[in-house]
Amino acid sequence: MQHVTEAVERPARISRRRADKVEERRRELADAALLTLSELGYARTSLREIAQNSEFSHGVLHYYFRDKVDLITYCVRRYKAVCVQRYDDVVATATTAPALADEFAAAMAATLVADGLMHRLWYDLRSQSLFEASFRDDVAAIDASLERMIERIVARYAQLSGRPPVCGTGAAYAMFDGLFQQALWRHLAGDPQAPDTLRADVVQMLAVVTGTA
Amino acid sequence: MQHVTEAVERPARISRRRADKVEERRRELADAALLTLSELGYARTSLREIAQNSEFSHGVLHYYFRDKVDLITYCVRRYKAVCVQRYDDVVATATTAPALADEFAAAMAATLVADGLMHRLWYDLRSQSLFEASFRDDVAAIDASLERMIERIVARYAQLSGRPPVCGTGAAYAMFDGLFQQALWRHLAGDPQAPDTLRADVVQMLAVVTGTA
DNA sequence: CACGAATCTTGACAGTCGTCCAAGGATCTT
DNA sequence: AAGATCCTTGGACGACTGTCAAGATTCGTG
């Protein structure tokens, strides 16, 4: 067996146990790849370096992935699964508009500090997708799911504050994404008050977006 | 002579004409590099490819630049010189708030179409600066000058519309940058209405930022 | 014109890269 | 236990990289 990606319809005699084991190993290798990518960035990440961050040798990567692009797109999809779902309980628990704003802003600031390196990778890969069309579909999917997340936040905030949003969800996502990106840059450049600035900006922007500023 | 970058205090007998010629050649090579970078992106641009986009051989690059990083940081600075100054006549000519908004939005949409590849490079290099500290200072300088440009636009718009901005310039820049980035992604992915969407979003965002939406 | 300095080309260097493959160990089926 | 299949290793391959230096070429100046 080789290039497991498109081998969905493999001979029936291969047990599900084996298939699960393969998928588990792919995840394991993808995690090592994500670790390496978030440390070095796309331009400086090699397959040998990825293998050194795992417990296997570099040859095994071509057993579980067709090529480097296949591995990295798998990583991008896996990244999405880990990343998006964190904000949805914020919108579920908050009962007033200011509380929602505070919790959302706090969640963003916490993400900035805790997962800054991962998001650095995200912006790197999104830039790469401007050049390498192979990544484009996965990047678009992640972007769409992030936009839906923002949409839920804004809609709930508008509902709680009794005012409809004054701009579309695309524009709202672009704004919050821009804020986060700028904060990430400052944070990684060593600015100690980047999280707090982000927090204040996010609270204010939620107000602006609903015309309550 | 070698590594012209730090040779500001070279022997006085070398004429200014020669020094100018050197600077001219550096610009020439940097333009070839910028062309290559905007086509291939940072990760896939090699010195030999740059030289092929110029009329020289690859060896000459190390005659005019210390190393690859020196060349690319020079490119980034040159990029800034070309890029920023386009918007300042917009703020000078517009006499009403709606006119300013329209002209600014039209200028951004035009930039999107005309210099999309150059801005793709900008976002690529800004991402690289999250990993490679060498680029950080130049990227920060460009970001600051772009932010000042946005500040002038917003301030003038606020003045013309008689309402003060409802958010800081940092946040305003982050928002417009996010909008442009998202529009660029869609534009390069083939969305034909990306420029018009950007235009509408920018007009609306100017209103939002002054609380007139 | 001729000499020296500035400029440019060419080829080589030591690495690294993605990819592939032969070989053998590990694991499962019968 | 034996045979078949899966898994992993480690090395080899050719292509490509940044860098450098020696030689060829061009240029300005006496």
Short mmCIF file of C-alpha atoms (C1' of nucleotides) in Angstrom, two decimals:
data_model
loop_
_atom_site.label_atom_id
_atom_site.label_comp_id
_atom_site.label_asym_id
_atom_site.label_seq_id
_atom_site.Cartn_x
_atom_site.Cartn_y
_atom_site.Cartn_z
CA MET A 1 0.00 0.00 0.00
CA GLN A 2 1.14 3.45 -0.74
CA HIS A 3 -0.15 7.00 -0.80
CA VAL A 4 -2.96 6.33 1.55
CA THR A 5 -4.73 9.51 0.65
CA GLU A 6 -6.69 8.20 -2.29
CA ALA A 7 -6.86 4.61 -1.10
CA VAL A 8 -10.30 4.99 0.45
CA GLU A 9 -11.58 1.98 -1.45
CA ARG A 10 -8.90 -0.53 -0.63
CA PRO A 11 -9.40 -4.31 -0.55
CA ALA A 12 -12.06 -5.27 1.96
CA ARG A 13 -9.90 -7.87 3.67
CA ILE A 14 -7.80 -5.16 5.25
CA SER A 15 -9.22 -4.75 8.69
CA ARG A 16 -10.57 -1.51 10.06
CA ARG A 17 -8.06 -1.80 12.86
CA ARG A 18 -5.26 -1.39 10.37
CA ALA A 19 -6.91 1.49 8.63
CA ASP A 20 -7.34 3.27 11.95
CA LYS A 21 -3.72 2.66 12.77
CA VAL A 22 -2.72 4.22 9.47
CA GLU A 23 -4.86 7.25 10.14
CA GLU A 24 -3.39 7.53 13.61
CA ARG A 25 0.13 7.50 12.24
CA ARG A 26 -0.77 10.12 9.68
CA ARG A 27 -2.04 12.35 12.44
CA GLU A 28 1.09 11.71 14.43
CA LEU A 29 3.31 12.70 11.53
CA ALA A 30 1.14 15.70 10.74
CA ASP A 31 1.52 16.90 14.31
CA ALA A 32 5.28 16.70 14.00
CA ALA A 33 4.98 18.62 10.74
CA LEU A 34 2.80 21.29 12.34
CA LEU A 35 5.28 21.67 15.16
CA THR A 36 8.12 22.12 12.70
CA LEU A 37 6.15 24.47 10.46
CA SER A 38 5.12 26.69 13.35
CA GLU A 39 8.75 26.90 14.44
CA LEU A 40 10.46 27.46 11.11
CA GLY A 41 7.76 28.59 8.70
CA TYR A 42 6.91 27.10 5.35
CA ALA A 43 10.01 28.36 3.54
CA ARG A 44 12.48 26.71 5.91
CA THR A 45 10.70 23.47 6.77
CA SER A 46 12.15 20.31 5.22
CA LEU A 47 10.91 16.75 5.36
CA ARG A 48 14.00 15.66 7.25
CA GLU A 49 13.41 18.31 9.88
CA ILE A 50 9.83 17.16 10.26
CA ALA A 51 10.98 13.58 10.68
CA GLN A 52 13.43 14.67 13.37
CA ASN A 53 10.52 16.15 15.31
CA SER A 54 8.83 12.76 15.13
CA GLU A 55 10.09 9.36 16.21
CA PHE A 56 10.56 8.11 12.68
CA SER A 57 13.02 8.51 9.87
CA HIS A 58 12.49 10.76 6.90
CA GLY A 59 11.69 7.92 4.52
CA VAL A 60 8.42 7.08 6.21
CA LEU A 61 6.84 10.36 5.20
CA HIS A 62 6.51 9.15 1.62
CA TYR A 63 4.87 5.99 2.85
CA TYR A 64 1.98 7.88 4.44
CA PHE A 65 1.86 10.90 2.13
CA ARG A 66 2.17 11.17 -1.63
CA ASP A 67 4.53 14.13 -1.48
CA LYS A 68 5.29 17.26 0.48
CA VAL A 69 2.23 19.12 -0.74
CA ASP A 70 0.01 16.22 0.28
CA LEU A 71 1.51 16.27 3.77
CA ILE A 72 1.14 20.00 4.21
CA THR A 73 -2.44 20.18 2.98
CA TYR A 74 -3.24 17.40 5.41
CA CYS A 75 -1.63 19.50 8.12
CA VAL A 76 -3.68 22.53 7.18
CA ARG A 77 -6.89 20.56 7.45
CA ARG A 78 -5.83 19.15 10.79
CA TYR A 79 -4.96 22.64 12.00
CA LYS A 80 -8.47 23.76 11.24
CA ALA A 81 -9.99 20.98 13.28
CA VAL A 82 -8.01 22.01 16.32
CA CYS A 83 -8.33 25.73 15.95
CA VAL A 84 -11.84 26.88 15.20
CA GLN A 85 -14.07 25.40 17.84
CA ARG A 86 -12.75 27.35 20.78
CA TYR A 87 -14.98 30.38 20.50
CA ASP A 88 -18.35 28.79 20.24
CA ASP A 89 -18.95 28.36 23.96
CA VAL A 90 -18.32 32.07 24.43
CA VAL A 91 -21.36 32.91 22.36
CA ALA A 92 -23.33 30.22 24.20
CA THR A 93 -22.64 31.38 27.75
CA ALA A 94 -22.68 35.17 27.59
CA THR A 95 -26.01 36.76 28.49
CA THR A 96 -25.32 40.47 28.00
CA ALA A 97 -23.64 42.38 25.22
CA PRO A 98 -20.78 43.75 27.35
CA ALA A 99 -20.14 40.32 28.84
CA LEU A 100 -20.02 38.79 25.37
CA ALA A 101 -17.61 41.48 24.22
CA ASP A 102 -15.36 40.96 27.23
CA GLU A 103 -15.29 37.21 26.93
CA PHE A 104 -14.72 37.27 23.20
CA ALA A 105 -11.92 39.80 23.55
CA ALA A 106 -10.37 37.79 26.37
CA ALA A 107 -10.55 34.63 24.28
CA MET A 108 -8.78 36.34 21.40
CA ALA A 109 -6.07 37.72 23.65
CA ALA A 110 -5.61 34.31 25.26
CA THR A 111 -5.33 32.69 21.84
CA LEU A 112 -2.76 35.28 20.87
CA VAL A 113 -0.53 34.31 23.76
CA ALA A 114 -1.17 30.57 23.87
CA ASP A 115 -1.25 29.76 20.15
CA GLY A 116 0.70 32.62 18.67
CA LEU A 117 3.12 30.34 16.85
CA MET A 118 0.31 28.32 15.35
CA HIS A 119 -1.38 31.42 14.02
CA ARG A 120 1.91 32.65 12.65
CA LEU A 121 1.90 29.46 10.63
CA TRP A 122 -1.66 30.12 9.55
CA TYR A 123 -0.80 33.50 8.11
CA ASP A 124 2.27 32.05 6.48
CA LEU A 125 0.27 29.32 4.79
CA ARG A 126 -2.43 31.74 3.74
CA SER A 127 0.26 33.83 2.07
CA GLN A 128 1.67 30.73 0.41
CA SER A 129 -1.77 29.96 -0.99
CA LEU A 130 -1.53 33.23 -2.91
CA PHE A 131 1.34 31.65 -4.84
CA GLU A 132 0.70 27.91 -4.63
CA ALA A 133 -2.77 27.04 -5.86
CA SER A 134 -2.59 23.60 -4.20
CA PHE A 135 -3.33 25.08 -0.78
CA ARG A 136 -6.09 27.37 -1.92
CA ASP A 137 -9.11 25.14 -1.32
CA ASP A 138 -8.11 24.23 2.21
CA VAL A 139 -7.23 27.79 3.07
CA ALA A 140 -10.57 28.96 1.71
CA ALA A 141 -12.38 26.37 3.81
CA ILE A 142 -10.63 27.48 6.99
CA ASP A 143 -11.23 31.11 6.19
CA ALA A 144 -14.90 30.41 5.65
CA SER A 145 -15.25 28.61 8.96
CA LEU A 146 -13.47 31.44 10.76
CA GLU A 147 -15.79 33.90 9.08
CA ARG A 148 -18.81 31.93 10.25
CA MET A 149 -17.43 32.01 13.76
CA ILE A 150 -17.13 35.79 13.61
CA GLU A 151 -20.60 35.97 12.14
CA ARG A 152 -22.05 34.11 15.13
CA ILE A 153 -20.27 36.41 17.55
CA VAL A 154 -21.39 39.57 15.81
CA ALA A 155 -24.95 38.35 15.34
CA ARG A 156 -25.27 37.38 18.98
CA TYR A 157 -23.77 40.69 20.08
CA ALA A 158 -26.18 42.57 17.85
CA GLN A 159 -29.05 40.58 19.26
CA LEU A 160 -28.04 41.24 22.85
CA SER A 161 -27.48 44.93 22.27
CA GLY A 162 -30.64 45.37 20.23
CA ARG A 163 -28.92 46.90 17.21
CA PRO A 164 -28.31 45.26 13.85
CA PRO A 165 -24.74 45.06 12.49
CA VAL A 166 -23.78 47.96 10.25
CA CYS A 167 -21.59 45.90 7.92
CA GLY A 168 -21.54 42.51 6.28
CA THR A 169 -19.97 39.43 7.80
CA GLY A 170 -17.16 39.41 5.25
CA ALA A 171 -16.12 42.90 6.22
CA ALA A 172 -16.49 42.11 9.91
CA TYR A 173 -14.26 39.05 9.59
CA ALA A 174 -11.68 41.02 7.64
CA MET A 175 -11.59 43.63 10.39
CA PHE A 176 -11.17 41.22 13.29
CA ASP A 177 -8.66 39.22 11.31
CA GLY A 178 -6.68 42.38 10.62
CA LEU A 179 -6.74 43.30 14.28
CA PHE A 180 -5.52 39.87 15.30
CA GLN A 181 -2.81 39.80 12.69
CA GLN A 182 -1.46 43.16 13.76
CA ALA A 183 -1.54 42.13 17.40
CA LEU A 184 0.25 38.90 16.56
CA TRP A 185 2.99 40.80 14.80
CA ARG A 186 3.53 43.08 17.77
CA HIS A 187 3.32 40.19 20.20
CA LEU A 188 5.96 38.17 18.38
CA ALA A 189 8.12 41.27 18.01
CA GLY A 190 8.23 41.48 21.79
CA ASP A 191 5.59 44.11 22.57
CA PRO A 192 4.37 43.10 26.06
CA GLN A 193 1.09 44.99 25.85
CA ALA A 194 0.00 43.50 22.54
CA PRO A 195 -2.62 41.24 24.20
CA ASP A 196 -4.17 44.10 26.16
CA THR A 197 -4.26 46.35 23.14
CA LEU A 198 -5.95 43.61 21.14
CA ARG A 199 -8.46 43.14 23.92
CA ALA A 200 -9.41 46.80 24.00
CA ASP A 201 -9.55 47.03 20.21
CA VAL A 202 -11.82 44.00 19.95
CA VAL A 203 -14.27 45.33 22.53
CA GLN A 204 -14.37 48.67 20.79
CA MET A 205 -14.73 47.11 17.36
CA LEU A 206 -17.72 45.07 18.43
CA ALA A 207 -19.35 48.30 19.49
CA VAL A 208 -18.38 50.02 16.26
CA VAL A 209 -19.74 47.19 14.16
CA THR A 210 -23.15 47.57 15.75
CA GLY A 211 -23.12 51.36 15.70
CA THR A 212 -22.99 51.64 19.52
CA ALA A 213 -19.61 53.34 19.81
CA MET B 1 35.00 47.19 -3.78
CA GLN B 2 32.51 44.83 -2.33
CA HIS B 3 29.33 44.84 -0.28
CA VAL B 4 28.44 48.39 -1.09
CA THR B 5 25.92 48.57 1.66
CA GLU B 6 28.29 49.55 4.43
CA ALA B 7 30.80 51.34 2.19
CA VAL B 8 29.35 54.79 2.76
CA GLU B 9 32.72 56.13 3.81
CA ARG B 10 34.81 54.93 0.93
CA PRO B 11 37.96 56.64 -0.37
CA ALA B 12 37.23 60.18 -1.48
CA ARG B 13 38.87 59.77 -4.86
CA ILE B 14 35.96 57.66 -6.05
CA SER B 15 33.76 60.09 -7.85
CA ARG B 16 30.15 60.69 -7.02
CA ARG B 17 29.29 59.72 -10.56
CA ARG B 18 30.57 56.24 -9.86
CA ALA B 19 28.72 55.99 -6.61
CA ASP B 20 25.53 57.00 -8.37
CA LYS B 21 26.14 54.38 -11.00
CA VAL B 22 26.52 51.77 -8.31
CA GLU B 23 23.29 52.85 -6.69
CA GLU B 24 21.57 52.75 -10.05
CA ARG B 25 22.70 49.18 -10.65
CA ARG B 26 21.55 48.16 -7.20
CA ARG B 27 18.13 49.53 -7.98
CA GLU B 28 18.14 47.74 -11.29
CA LEU B 29 18.95 44.43 -9.65
CA ALA B 30 16.45 45.05 -6.88
CA ASP B 31 13.75 45.62 -9.47
CA ALA B 32 14.56 42.30 -11.07
CA ALA B 33 14.40 40.74 -7.62
CA LEU B 34 11.06 42.35 -6.89
CA LEU B 35 9.69 41.07 -10.18
CA THR B 36 10.84 37.55 -9.36
CA LEU B 37 9.61 37.69 -5.78
CA SER B 38 6.18 38.90 -6.80
CA GLU B 39 5.95 36.05 -9.30
CA LEU B 40 7.26 33.18 -7.21
CA GLY B 41 7.07 34.30 -3.59
CA TYR B 42 9.83 34.32 -1.05
CA ALA B 43 10.02 30.57 -0.57
CA ARG B 44 10.64 29.78 -4.23
CA THR B 45 12.84 32.70 -5.29
CA SER B 46 16.51 31.91 -5.89
CA LEU B 47 19.36 34.22 -6.76
CA ARG B 48 19.82 32.56 -10.12
CA GLU B 49 16.17 33.14 -10.97
CA ILE B 50 16.53 36.79 -10.02
CA ALA B 51 19.58 37.13 -12.24
CA GLN B 52 17.67 35.58 -15.13
CA ASN B 53 15.08 38.34 -14.79
CA SER B 54 17.88 40.87 -15.11
CA GLU B 55 20.49 41.28 -17.83
CA PHE B 56 23.31 40.02 -15.67
CA SER B 57 24.60 36.71 -14.40
CA HIS B 58 23.98 35.39 -10.93
CA GLY B 59 27.46 36.17 -9.65
CA VAL B 60 26.97 39.92 -9.83
CA LEU B 61 24.41 39.84 -7.05
CA HIS B 62 27.15 39.22 -4.51
CA TYR B 63 29.09 42.11 -5.95
CA TYR B 64 26.35 44.59 -5.13
CA PHE B 65 24.81 42.89 -2.10
CA ARG B 66 26.40 41.20 0.87
CA ASP B 67 24.07 38.22 0.78
CA LYS B 68 20.52 37.23 -0.01
CA VAL B 69 19.09 38.86 3.09
CA ASP B 70 20.82 42.13 2.23
CA LEU B 71 19.32 42.04 -1.24
CA ILE B 72 15.83 41.29 -0.04
CA THR B 73 15.77 43.91 2.68
CA TYR B 74 16.94 46.41 0.08
CA CYS B 75 14.03 45.27 -2.08
CA VAL B 76 11.58 45.73 0.75
CA ARG B 77 12.75 49.29 1.33
CA ARG B 78 12.52 50.04 -2.36
CA TYR B 79 9.05 48.57 -2.47
CA LYS B 80 7.98 50.98 0.21
CA ALA B 81 9.27 53.98 -1.72
CA VAL B 82 7.18 53.03 -4.73
CA CYS B 83 4.06 51.94 -2.93
CA VAL B 84 2.97 54.38 -0.29
CA GLN B 85 2.80 57.78 -1.91
CA ARG B 86 -0.10 57.03 -4.22
CA TYR B 87 -2.90 57.92 -1.84
CA ASP B 88 -1.82 61.29 -0.64
CA ASP B 89 -3.25 63.28 -3.53
CA VAL B 90 -6.62 61.71 -2.82
CA VAL B 91 -6.76 63.37 0.56
CA ALA B 92 -5.51 66.60 -0.99
CA THR B 93 -8.11 66.92 -3.75
CA ALA B 94 -11.35 65.66 -2.21
CA THR B 95 -13.59 68.42 -0.83
CA THR B 96 -16.52 66.44 0.58
CA ALA B 97 -16.69 63.35 2.74
CA PRO B 98 -18.53 61.18 0.19
CA ALA B 99 -16.13 62.25 -2.54
CA LEU B 100 -13.15 61.37 -0.37
CA ALA B 101 -14.66 57.99 0.40
CA ASP B 102 -15.34 57.28 -3.25
CA GLU B 103 -11.91 58.32 -4.41
CA PHE B 104 -10.15 56.43 -1.65
CA ALA B 105 -12.18 53.29 -2.32
CA ALA B 106 -11.54 53.62 -6.05
CA ALA B 107 -7.82 54.03 -5.43
CA MET B 108 -7.73 50.88 -3.30
CA ALA B 109 -9.67 48.89 -5.89
CA ALA B 110 -7.37 50.15 -8.63
CA THR B 111 -4.31 49.19 -6.59
CA LEU B 112 -5.80 45.76 -6.07
CA VAL B 113 -6.02 45.16 -9.79
CA ALA B 114 -2.88 46.97 -10.94
CA ASP B 115 -0.43 45.94 -8.20
CA GLY B 116 -2.00 42.79 -6.87
CA LEU B 117 1.13 40.74 -7.37
CA MET B 118 3.25 43.32 -5.60
CA HIS B 119 0.93 43.31 -2.60
CA ARG B 120 0.92 39.54 -2.58
CA LEU B 121 4.65 39.85 -2.12
CA TRP B 122 4.13 42.35 0.68
CA TYR B 123 1.95 39.99 2.65
CA ASP B 124 4.38 37.18 1.99
CA LEU B 125 7.31 39.19 3.31
CA ARG B 126 5.34 40.40 6.29
CA SER B 127 4.63 36.76 7.14
CA GLN B 128 8.30 35.93 6.69
CA SER B 129 9.19 38.67 9.15
CA LEU B 130 7.25 36.70 11.76
CA PHE B 131 9.92 34.01 11.41
CA GLU B 132 12.99 35.86 10.18
CA ALA B 133 13.90 38.73 12.47
CA SER B 134 16.15 40.29 9.81
CA PHE B 135 13.17 41.71 7.94
CA ARG B 136 11.35 42.96 10.99
CA ASP B 137 12.61 46.54 11.09
CA ASP B 138 11.90 47.25 7.46
CA VAL B 139 8.50 45.63 7.65
CA ALA B 140 7.68 47.67 10.73
CA ALA B 141 8.72 50.86 8.95
CA ILE B 142 6.50 50.12 5.97
CA ASP B 143 3.62 49.18 8.22
CA ALA B 144 4.02 52.43 10.12
CA SER B 145 3.99 54.53 6.97
CA LEU B 146 0.92 52.71 5.70
CA GLU B 147 -0.76 53.34 9.03
CA ARG B 148 0.04 57.04 8.79
CA MET B 149 -1.49 57.08 5.33
CA ILE B 150 -4.69 55.55 6.68
CA GLU B 151 -4.60 58.00 9.55
CA ARG B 152 -4.54 60.94 7.13
CA ILE B 153 -7.47 59.54 5.18
CA VAL B 154 -9.56 58.86 8.26
CA ALA B 155 -8.72 62.20 9.86
CA ARG B 156 -9.62 64.11 6.73
CA TYR B 157 -12.83 62.12 6.33
CA ALA B 158 -13.74 62.83 9.94
CA GLN B 159 -13.02 66.50 9.43
CA LEU B 160 -15.14 66.70 6.29
CA SER B 161 -18.04 64.80 7.83
CA GLY B 162 -17.84 66.70 11.11
CA ARG B 163 -17.56 63.62 13.31
CA PRO B 164 -14.49 62.39 15.14
CA PRO B 165 -13.24 58.83 14.51
CA VAL B 166 -14.60 56.24 16.89
CA CYS B 167 -11.45 54.13 17.01
CA GLY B 168 -7.71 54.58 17.11
CA THR B 169 -5.53 54.74 14.02
CA GLY B 170 -3.95 51.38 14.75
CA ALA B 171 -7.32 49.69 14.74
CA ALA B 172 -8.40 51.61 11.65
CA TYR B 173 -5.30 50.52 9.78
CA ALA B 174 -5.79 46.93 10.84
CA MET B 175 -9.33 47.01 9.53
CA PHE B 176 -8.53 48.45 6.12
CA ASP B 177 -5.54 46.18 5.82
CA GLY B 178 -7.74 43.19 6.60
CA LEU B 179 -10.25 44.28 4.00
CA PHE B 180 -7.58 44.68 1.36
CA GLN B 181 -5.96 41.39 2.19
CA GLN B 182 -9.21 39.51 1.92
CA ALA B 183 -10.03 41.24 -1.38
CA LEU B 184 -6.58 40.39 -2.70
CA TRP B 185 -7.06 36.76 -1.87
CA ARG B 186 -10.37 36.63 -3.70
CA HIS B 187 -9.01 38.61 -6.60
CA LEU B 188 -6.06 36.30 -7.11
CA ALA B 189 -8.31 33.28 -6.68
CA GLY B 190 -10.26 34.48 -9.70
CA ASP B 191 -13.26 36.23 -8.16
CA PRO B 192 -14.16 38.89 -10.77
CA GLN B 193 -16.11 41.07 -8.38
CA ALA B 194 -13.42 41.31 -5.74
CA PRO B 195 -12.54 44.93 -6.66
CA ASP B 196 -16.17 46.09 -6.49
CA THR B 197 -16.72 44.35 -3.19
CA LEU B 198 -13.62 45.97 -1.79
CA ARG B 199 -14.83 49.33 -3.02
CA ALA B 200 -18.18 49.03 -1.32
CA ASP B 201 -16.63 47.71 1.87
CA VAL B 202 -14.16 50.56 2.05
CA VAL B 203 -16.83 53.22 1.59
CA GLN B 204 -18.95 51.61 4.25
CA MET B 205 -16.03 51.18 6.60
CA LEU B 206 -15.13 54.83 6.40
CA ALA B 207 -18.66 55.62 7.49
CA VAL B 208 -18.53 53.04 10.26
CA VAL B 209 -15.24 54.38 11.56
CA THR B 210 -16.77 57.84 12.02
CA GLY B 211 -20.04 56.54 13.40
CA THR B 212 -22.05 57.72 10.39
CA ALA B 213 -23.24 54.34 9.19
"C1'" DC C 1 46.92 54.05 -26.78
"C1'" DA C 2 47.92 51.67 -22.47
"C1'" DC C 3 47.55 50.78 -17.75
"C1'" DG C 4 44.97 49.87 -13.63
"C1'" DA C 5 40.69 49.71 -11.45
"C1'" DA C 6 35.93 48.58 -11.64
"C1'" DT C 7 32.74 45.36 -13.26
"C1'" DC C 8 30.98 41.06 -14.87
"C1'" DT C 9 31.08 35.96 -16.13
"C1'" DT C 10 31.89 31.41 -15.29
"C1'" DG C 11 32.50 27.44 -12.91
"C1'" DA C 12 33.16 25.21 -8.75
"C1'" DC C 13 32.27 24.38 -3.72
"C1'" DA C 14 29.76 22.28 0.02
"C1'" DG C 15 25.15 21.73 1.50
"C1'" DT C 16 20.34 20.72 1.40
"C1'" DC C 17 16.32 19.48 -0.85
"C1'" DG C 18 12.38 16.09 -2.38
"C1'" DT C 19 12.02 11.69 -3.95
"C1'" DC C 20 12.72 6.98 -4.52
"C1'" DC C 21 14.23 2.18 -3.51
"C1'" DA C 22 16.28 -2.06 -1.85
"C1'" DA C 23 16.54 -4.47 2.27
"C1'" DG C 24 15.18 -6.19 6.40
"C1'" DG C 25 12.41 -6.11 10.75
"C1'" DA C 26 7.74 -6.35 12.54
"C1'" DT C 27 3.16 -8.08 12.50
"C1'" DC C 28 -0.60 -10.59 11.00
"C1'" DT C 29 -3.05 -14.71 8.79
"C1'" DT C 30 -3.43 -19.38 8.02
"C1'" DA D 1 5.48 -22.34 12.63
"C1'" DA D 2 5.63 -20.54 8.13
"C1'" DG D 3 4.50 -17.58 4.74
"C1'" DA D 4 2.51 -13.17 3.29
"C1'" DT D 5 1.91 -8.50 4.06
"C1'" DC D 6 2.84 -4.27 6.29
"C1'" DC D 7 5.99 -1.05 8.09
"C1'" DT D 8 10.39 1.30 8.67
"C1'" DT D 9 15.09 2.27 7.82
"C1'" DG D 10 18.92 4.42 5.75
"C1'" DG D 11 21.23 5.45 1.81
"C1'" DA D 12 21.43 6.97 -2.92
"C1'" DC D 13 19.99 9.98 -6.72
"C1'" DG D 14 19.89 14.25 -9.29
"C1'" DA D 15 18.53 18.80 -8.92
"C1'" DC D 16 18.96 22.99 -6.72
"C1'" DT D 17 20.72 26.31 -3.28
"C1'" DG D 18 23.86 30.45 -1.49
"C1'" DT D 19 28.40 31.62 -1.67
"C1'" DC D 20 32.81 32.51 -3.38
"C1'" DA D 21 36.96 33.27 -6.13
"C1'" DA D 22 39.66 33.34 -10.31
"C1'" DG D 23 39.70 34.92 -14.75
"C1'" DA D 24 37.71 37.71 -18.60
"C1'" DT D 25 35.84 42.00 -19.99
"C1'" DT D 26 34.88 46.83 -19.87
"C1'" DC D 27 35.78 51.38 -18.47
"C1'" DG D 28 37.88 55.77 -16.98
"C1'" DT D 29 41.94 58.22 -16.92
"C1'" DG D 30 46.62 59.44 -17.64
#
